[in-house]
Amino acid sequence: MPASTLAISHPDCAGHDTGSGHPENARRLDVLLAAIEDDIPRLEGRVEHVHGRRATLQETALVHPPAYIELIQSAAAQAREAGDSVYLDPDTVVSAGSCDAALAAIGTVLTAIDRIVDGPVQNAFCIARPPGHHATADRAMGFCLFNNIAVGARYAQGKGLARPMIVDWDVHHGNGTEAIFYEDADVFYLSMHQSPHYPGTGHRNDRGRGDGDGTTLNLPVPPGLPAARYADEFTAGFAAAASEFSPDIILISAGFDAAFGDPLAGLTLSPAEYHALTRRVLDSAASHCDGLVVSALEGGYNLENLTRCGLAHLRALAGLGLG
């Protein structure tokens, strides 16, 4: 029986050099991918680890204007010439390999969409960096250069999946993703995030504008919220939104920084909650969109938690228990 779930990575993602002291560094992928490779013999043949491709500039321009793409290319060229990194803001670094890494991160999501459209794979976990959900169409911020999941949503629409639903459970609000689709009736954006917290957006009464009125749902929660209450609120909000919107594909901005002990946050989830949240998304996808789900790594800065929670997420996608 062929694998039902793909784990997709790209070696170019290691070339985004933020420095070892930066919380979003290449070790994040090293430890998670090593753990997945170690766990694959215990995944009952249900998970296959494959390499994705780089997105083209034309594909990236589904969301980002050419002038902005050129800005990221130029910053990478400047870093290469200077032999040092360029900072686009106090948190967001561009090194010589960052543009290639960012195109590769998008490309893992596009590879996943191609594979699930062609079948028989139904879902995939894209283990790539830099993350994306803070990037607006024309601005890098919050460790993010291009918005991987937003480009994926537009690409999916071009593949006939006209109504993507984006579920963002990173502990930080995905302000970039929300801004890109805020007036779009055909893309639903749901964010569950800690508040107050960076970047200070994602208020409960922000629900879209114009044609997009009602296709944004923000579920801000306070730091220290018990995990069971988090899960209950997510389940209620997500189930109602998915039922009303009836998506053709569900895309997950899968941050694991809402886990207990993350250095950049204050929530309390464990691997068990991430496994259960993933199963809830899959159950809804089975009802609304033939089970089509693509998740893409966002945050998660405690390496042990990132590994444990990422593996729990992958095992749930594959229909397996926590193990």
Short mmCIF file of C-alpha atoms in Angstrom, two decimals:
data_model
loop_
_atom_site.label_atom_id
_atom_site.label_comp_id
_atom_site.label_asym_id
_atom_site.label_seq_id
_atom_site.Cartn_x
_atom_site.Cartn_y
_atom_site.Cartn_z
CA MET A 1 0.00 0.00 0.00
CA PRO A 2 1.46 3.42 -0.93
CA ALA A 3 2.09 6.01 1.78
CA SER A 4 -0.96 8.11 2.68
CA THR A 5 1.02 11.07 4.00
CA LEU A 6 4.04 12.95 2.70
CA ALA A 7 6.71 14.69 4.74
CA ILE A 8 8.20 17.22 2.31
CA SER A 9 11.45 19.13 2.76
CA HIS A 10 14.07 20.84 0.60
CA PRO A 11 17.83 21.04 1.28
CA ASP A 12 17.98 24.71 0.22
CA CYS A 13 16.05 25.66 3.37
CA ALA A 14 19.25 25.15 5.38
CA GLY A 15 20.82 28.02 3.41
CA HIS A 16 18.73 30.63 5.21
CA ASP A 17 21.45 31.56 7.71
CA THR A 18 20.02 33.64 10.54
CA GLY A 19 22.86 32.88 12.96
CA SER A 20 22.90 30.35 15.78
CA GLY A 21 21.59 32.88 18.30
CA HIS A 22 18.45 33.65 16.32
CA PRO A 23 15.41 31.66 17.50
CA GLU A 24 14.46 30.81 13.89
CA ASN A 25 17.61 28.97 12.83
CA ALA A 26 18.54 25.94 10.76
CA ARG A 27 18.69 23.65 13.81
CA ARG A 28 14.88 23.67 13.84
CA LEU A 29 14.74 21.66 10.63
CA ASP A 30 17.76 19.53 11.50
CA VAL A 31 16.21 18.14 14.67
CA LEU A 32 12.70 17.70 13.29
CA LEU A 33 13.80 16.00 10.08
CA ALA A 34 16.21 13.74 11.98
CA ALA A 35 13.40 12.70 14.31
CA ILE A 36 11.09 11.97 11.38
CA GLU A 37 13.72 9.86 9.63
CA ASP A 38 14.26 7.97 12.88
CA ASP A 39 10.49 7.44 13.31
CA ILE A 40 9.69 6.38 9.72
CA PRO A 41 10.27 2.63 10.43
CA ARG A 42 7.57 2.89 13.11
CA LEU A 43 5.07 4.72 10.88
CA GLU A 44 3.75 1.51 9.32
CA GLY A 45 4.62 2.55 5.77
CA ARG A 46 2.13 5.42 5.92
CA VAL A 47 4.64 8.27 5.65
CA GLU A 48 7.09 8.94 2.83
CA HIS A 49 9.75 11.64 3.13
CA VAL A 50 10.35 13.37 -0.21
CA HIS A 51 12.08 16.51 -1.42
CA GLY A 52 10.00 19.31 -2.91
CA ARG A 53 11.01 21.76 -5.57
CA ARG A 54 11.69 25.48 -5.64
CA ALA A 55 8.80 27.74 -6.55
CA THR A 56 9.29 29.80 -9.67
CA LEU A 57 9.24 33.57 -9.56
CA GLN A 58 5.99 33.49 -11.53
CA GLU A 59 4.40 31.24 -8.90
CA THR A 60 5.65 33.48 -6.10
CA ALA A 61 4.05 36.43 -7.90
CA LEU A 62 0.63 34.84 -7.35
CA VAL A 63 0.83 36.76 -4.05
CA HIS A 64 3.94 38.94 -4.05
CA PRO A 65 4.47 41.81 -6.54
CA PRO A 66 7.58 41.58 -8.74
CA ALA A 67 9.12 44.65 -7.08
CA TYR A 68 8.95 42.95 -3.69
CA ILE A 69 10.41 39.71 -5.03
CA GLU A 70 13.26 41.75 -6.51
CA LEU A 71 13.81 43.39 -3.09
CA ILE A 72 14.37 39.96 -1.49
CA GLN A 73 16.64 38.90 -4.35
CA SER A 74 18.62 42.13 -4.00
CA ALA A 75 18.96 41.73 -0.24
CA ALA A 76 20.34 38.20 -0.75
CA ALA A 77 22.77 39.48 -3.38
CA GLN A 78 23.87 42.27 -1.02
CA ALA A 79 24.45 39.72 1.75
CA ARG A 80 26.47 37.56 -0.63
CA GLU A 81 28.66 40.49 -1.70
CA ALA A 82 29.15 41.75 1.85
CA GLY A 83 29.75 38.30 3.31
CA ASP A 84 27.29 39.17 6.05
CA SER A 85 23.54 39.13 6.67
CA VAL A 86 21.13 41.96 5.90
CA TYR A 87 18.37 42.84 8.35
CA LEU A 88 15.02 43.88 6.87
CA ASP A 89 13.74 44.62 10.37
CA PRO A 90 15.17 43.85 13.84
CA ASP A 91 13.93 40.23 13.64
CA THR A 92 14.03 39.37 9.94
CA VAL A 93 17.35 38.33 8.41
CA VAL A 94 18.42 37.80 4.81
CA SER A 95 21.61 35.86 4.10
CA ALA A 96 23.15 34.90 0.77
CA GLY A 97 21.03 31.75 0.60
CA SER A 98 17.80 33.19 1.94
CA CYS A 99 15.99 33.88 -1.33
CA ASP A 100 16.65 30.35 -2.59
CA ALA A 101 15.51 29.00 0.78
CA ALA A 102 12.33 31.05 0.69
CA LEU A 103 11.50 29.86 -2.84
CA ALA A 104 12.16 26.29 -1.69
CA ALA A 105 9.84 26.75 1.30
CA ILE A 106 7.05 27.84 -1.02
CA GLY A 107 7.93 25.00 -3.36
CA THR A 108 7.38 22.35 -0.70
CA VAL A 109 3.79 23.57 -0.36
CA LEU A 110 3.26 23.58 -4.12
CA THR A 111 4.73 20.08 -4.36
CA ALA A 112 2.29 18.94 -1.69
CA ILE A 113 -0.66 20.40 -3.57
CA ASP A 114 0.44 18.76 -6.82
CA ARG A 115 0.79 15.40 -5.12
CA ILE A 116 -2.57 15.44 -3.34
CA VAL A 117 -4.37 16.63 -6.48
CA ASP A 118 -2.83 13.78 -8.46
CA GLY A 119 -3.45 11.25 -5.66
CA PRO A 120 -3.40 8.80 -3.99
CA VAL A 121 -1.80 10.91 -1.22
CA GLN A 122 -4.39 12.89 0.72
CA ASN A 123 -2.26 15.04 3.00
CA ALA A 124 1.25 16.36 3.56
CA PHE A 125 3.42 18.12 6.14
CA CYS A 126 5.86 20.64 4.63
CA ILE A 127 8.92 20.91 6.87
CA ALA A 128 10.58 24.02 5.52
CA ARG A 129 11.83 27.47 6.46
CA PRO A 130 11.81 30.46 6.54
CA PRO A 131 8.26 30.56 7.89
CA GLY A 132 5.72 32.71 6.10
CA HIS A 133 2.55 33.83 7.85
CA HIS A 134 3.77 37.27 8.93
CA ALA A 135 4.86 38.27 5.40
CA THR A 136 2.37 40.55 3.70
CA ALA A 137 2.26 40.85 -0.07
CA ASP A 138 4.99 43.51 0.00
CA ARG A 139 6.64 43.40 3.41
CA ALA A 140 8.90 40.96 5.25
CA MET A 141 8.53 40.75 9.02
CA GLY A 142 8.52 38.42 11.98
CA PHE A 143 11.17 36.02 10.54
CA CYS A 144 9.11 35.68 7.30
CA LEU A 145 10.15 36.61 3.73
CA PHE A 146 7.46 35.13 1.44
CA ASN A 147 4.07 33.89 2.59
CA ASN A 148 4.29 30.17 1.85
CA ILE A 149 0.73 29.24 2.77
CA ALA A 150 -0.78 32.22 0.91
CA VAL A 151 1.02 31.32 -2.31
CA GLY A 152 -0.17 27.76 -1.73
CA ALA A 153 -3.78 28.93 -1.48
CA ARG A 154 -3.57 30.81 -4.78
CA TYR A 155 -1.81 27.88 -6.43
CA ALA A 156 -4.49 25.51 -5.19
CA GLN A 157 -7.15 27.72 -6.74
CA GLY A 158 -5.34 27.40 -10.06
CA LYS A 159 -5.56 23.62 -9.64
CA GLY A 160 -9.34 23.78 -9.36
CA LEU A 161 -9.51 23.89 -5.54
CA ALA A 162 -11.43 27.15 -5.63
CA ARG A 163 -12.18 27.58 -1.92
CA PRO A 164 -9.12 27.08 0.29
CA MET A 165 -9.47 27.34 4.05
CA ILE A 166 -6.36 28.35 5.99
CA VAL A 167 -6.14 27.24 9.63
CA ASP A 168 -3.36 29.02 11.53
CA TRP A 169 -2.59 27.70 15.03
CA ASP A 170 0.81 29.36 15.38
CA VAL A 171 0.91 31.21 18.71
CA HIS A 172 1.36 34.50 16.84
CA HIS A 173 -1.37 35.98 14.68
CA GLY A 174 -0.66 35.54 10.97
CA ASN A 175 -1.12 39.19 10.10
CA GLY A 176 0.34 38.76 6.63
CA THR A 177 -2.00 35.95 5.63
CA GLU A 178 -4.99 37.82 7.02
CA ALA A 179 -4.07 41.00 5.12
CA ILE A 180 -3.61 39.17 1.82
CA PHE A 181 -7.09 37.60 1.95
CA TYR A 182 -9.02 40.12 4.06
CA GLU A 183 -11.27 41.17 1.17
CA ASP A 184 -11.45 37.77 -0.53
CA ALA A 185 -14.71 35.82 -0.36
CA ASP A 186 -13.11 32.61 -1.66
CA VAL A 187 -10.36 32.10 0.93
CA PHE A 188 -11.23 31.57 4.60
CA TYR A 189 -8.61 32.48 7.21
CA LEU A 190 -8.89 31.23 10.79
CA SER A 191 -6.26 32.13 13.36
CA MET A 192 -5.99 30.89 16.95
CA HIS A 193 -3.30 32.90 18.72
CA GLN A 194 -2.11 34.32 22.01
CA SER A 195 -3.23 37.86 22.75
CA PRO A 196 -1.85 40.30 23.68
CA HIS A 197 1.24 39.23 21.79
CA TYR A 198 3.30 39.99 18.68
CA PRO A 199 2.35 41.38 16.16
CA GLY A 200 -0.60 42.99 17.97
CA THR A 201 -3.21 42.14 15.32
CA GLY A 202 -5.93 39.52 15.06
CA HIS A 203 -8.75 41.02 17.10
CA ARG A 204 -11.93 39.02 17.54
CA ASN A 205 -14.04 41.60 15.70
CA ASP A 206 -11.74 41.58 12.63
CA ARG A 207 -13.81 39.39 10.29
CA GLY A 208 -12.94 40.59 6.78
CA ARG A 209 -13.98 43.49 4.61
CA GLY A 210 -16.05 44.00 1.47
CA ASP A 211 -16.48 40.75 -0.44
CA GLY A 212 -14.44 39.07 2.29
CA ASP A 213 -16.71 40.06 5.14
CA GLY A 214 -17.15 36.94 7.27
CA THR A 215 -14.26 34.92 5.79
CA THR A 216 -11.82 35.82 8.57
CA LEU A 217 -12.16 34.34 12.05
CA ASN A 218 -9.78 35.34 14.83
CA LEU A 219 -9.75 33.37 18.09
CA PRO A 220 -7.38 35.28 20.40
CA VAL A 221 -6.69 33.59 23.74
CA PRO A 222 -4.83 34.77 26.85
CA PRO A 223 -1.44 33.42 27.94
CA GLY A 224 -1.66 30.51 30.35
CA LEU A 225 -5.00 29.30 28.99
CA PRO A 226 -5.45 25.63 29.98
CA ALA A 227 -4.87 23.31 27.05
CA ALA A 228 -8.33 21.74 27.32
CA ARG A 229 -10.01 25.15 27.02
CA TYR A 230 -7.80 25.99 24.02
CA ALA A 231 -8.83 22.75 22.32
CA ASP A 232 -12.51 23.33 23.03
CA GLU A 233 -12.48 26.86 21.64
CA PHE A 234 -10.55 25.81 18.56
CA THR A 235 -12.88 22.90 17.89
CA ALA A 236 -16.03 25.00 18.19
CA GLY A 237 -14.74 27.84 16.02
CA PHE A 238 -13.18 25.65 13.38
CA ALA A 239 -16.12 23.26 13.06
CA ALA A 240 -18.63 26.07 12.58
CA ALA A 241 -16.42 27.91 10.07
CA ALA A 242 -15.65 24.81 8.00
CA SER A 243 -19.30 23.81 7.89
CA GLU A 244 -20.39 27.25 6.70
CA PHE A 245 -17.53 27.81 4.24
CA SER A 246 -17.33 24.25 2.84
CA PRO A 247 -13.68 24.35 1.68
CA ASP A 248 -12.14 22.47 -1.25
CA ILE A 249 -8.82 22.09 0.62
CA ILE A 250 -7.59 22.90 4.12
CA LEU A 251 -4.14 24.45 4.54
CA ILE A 252 -2.60 24.57 8.02
CA SER A 253 -0.08 27.16 9.17
CA ALA A 254 1.39 24.69 11.64
CA GLY A 255 3.29 26.58 14.28
CA PHE A 256 4.24 24.59 17.38
CA ASP A 257 5.04 27.58 19.57
CA ALA A 258 1.75 27.32 21.49
CA ALA A 259 3.37 24.34 23.25
CA PHE A 260 4.17 24.65 26.93
CA GLY A 261 7.66 26.03 27.47
CA ASP A 262 8.18 27.82 24.16
CA PRO A 263 10.61 30.73 24.77
CA LEU A 264 8.57 33.17 22.64
CA ALA A 265 5.10 32.47 24.02
CA GLY A 266 2.98 31.54 27.01
CA LEU A 267 0.49 28.83 26.05
CA THR A 268 0.29 25.28 27.33
CA LEU A 269 -0.31 22.72 24.57
CA SER A 270 1.31 19.28 24.59
CA PRO A 271 1.91 16.79 21.75
CA ALA A 272 -1.42 15.17 22.67
CA GLU A 273 -3.30 18.40 21.92
CA TYR A 274 -1.54 18.85 18.57
CA HIS A 275 -2.42 15.26 17.68
CA ALA A 276 -6.07 15.86 18.61
CA LEU A 277 -6.27 19.21 16.78
CA THR A 278 -4.87 17.58 13.66
CA ARG A 279 -7.42 14.79 13.87
CA ARG A 280 -10.23 17.35 14.16
CA VAL A 281 -9.03 19.09 11.01
CA LEU A 282 -8.78 15.76 9.18
CA ASP A 283 -12.28 14.74 10.24
CA SER A 284 -13.68 17.99 8.87
CA ALA A 285 -11.63 17.65 5.68
CA ALA A 286 -13.07 14.17 5.16
CA SER A 287 -16.57 15.69 5.27
CA HIS A 288 -15.94 18.77 3.15
CA CYS A 289 -12.98 18.29 0.79
CA ASP A 290 -12.17 14.60 0.27
CA GLY A 291 -9.62 14.73 3.08
CA LEU A 292 -7.26 17.13 1.28
CA VAL A 293 -4.97 18.79 3.85
CA VAL A 294 -1.57 20.44 3.49
CA SER A 295 0.28 21.78 6.53
CA ALA A 296 3.36 23.98 6.49
CA LEU A 297 5.71 24.57 9.39
CA GLU A 298 5.61 28.05 10.91
CA GLY A 299 6.95 28.71 14.44
CA GLY A 300 8.15 26.58 17.33
CA TYR A 301 11.40 27.54 19.07
CA ASN A 302 11.88 25.00 21.84
CA LEU A 303 13.63 22.26 19.87
CA GLU A 304 12.47 19.37 22.05
CA ASN A 305 8.85 20.54 21.90
CA LEU A 306 9.09 21.24 18.18
CA THR A 307 10.24 17.66 17.61
CA ARG A 308 7.65 16.01 19.85
CA CYS A 309 4.74 18.15 18.64
CA GLY A 310 5.77 17.97 14.99
CA LEU A 311 5.94 14.17 15.18
CA ALA A 312 2.52 14.07 16.88
CA HIS A 313 1.11 16.18 14.05
CA LEU A 314 2.66 13.94 11.39
CA ARG A 315 1.43 10.76 13.08
CA ALA A 316 -2.09 12.20 13.22
CA LEU A 317 -1.96 13.09 9.53
CA ALA A 318 -0.99 9.48 8.85
CA GLY A 319 -3.89 8.14 10.89
CA LEU A 320 -1.67 6.82 13.67
CA GLY A 321 -1.79 7.27 17.43
CA LEU A 322 0.75 9.22 19.43
CA GLY A 323 3.00 6.18 19.63
#
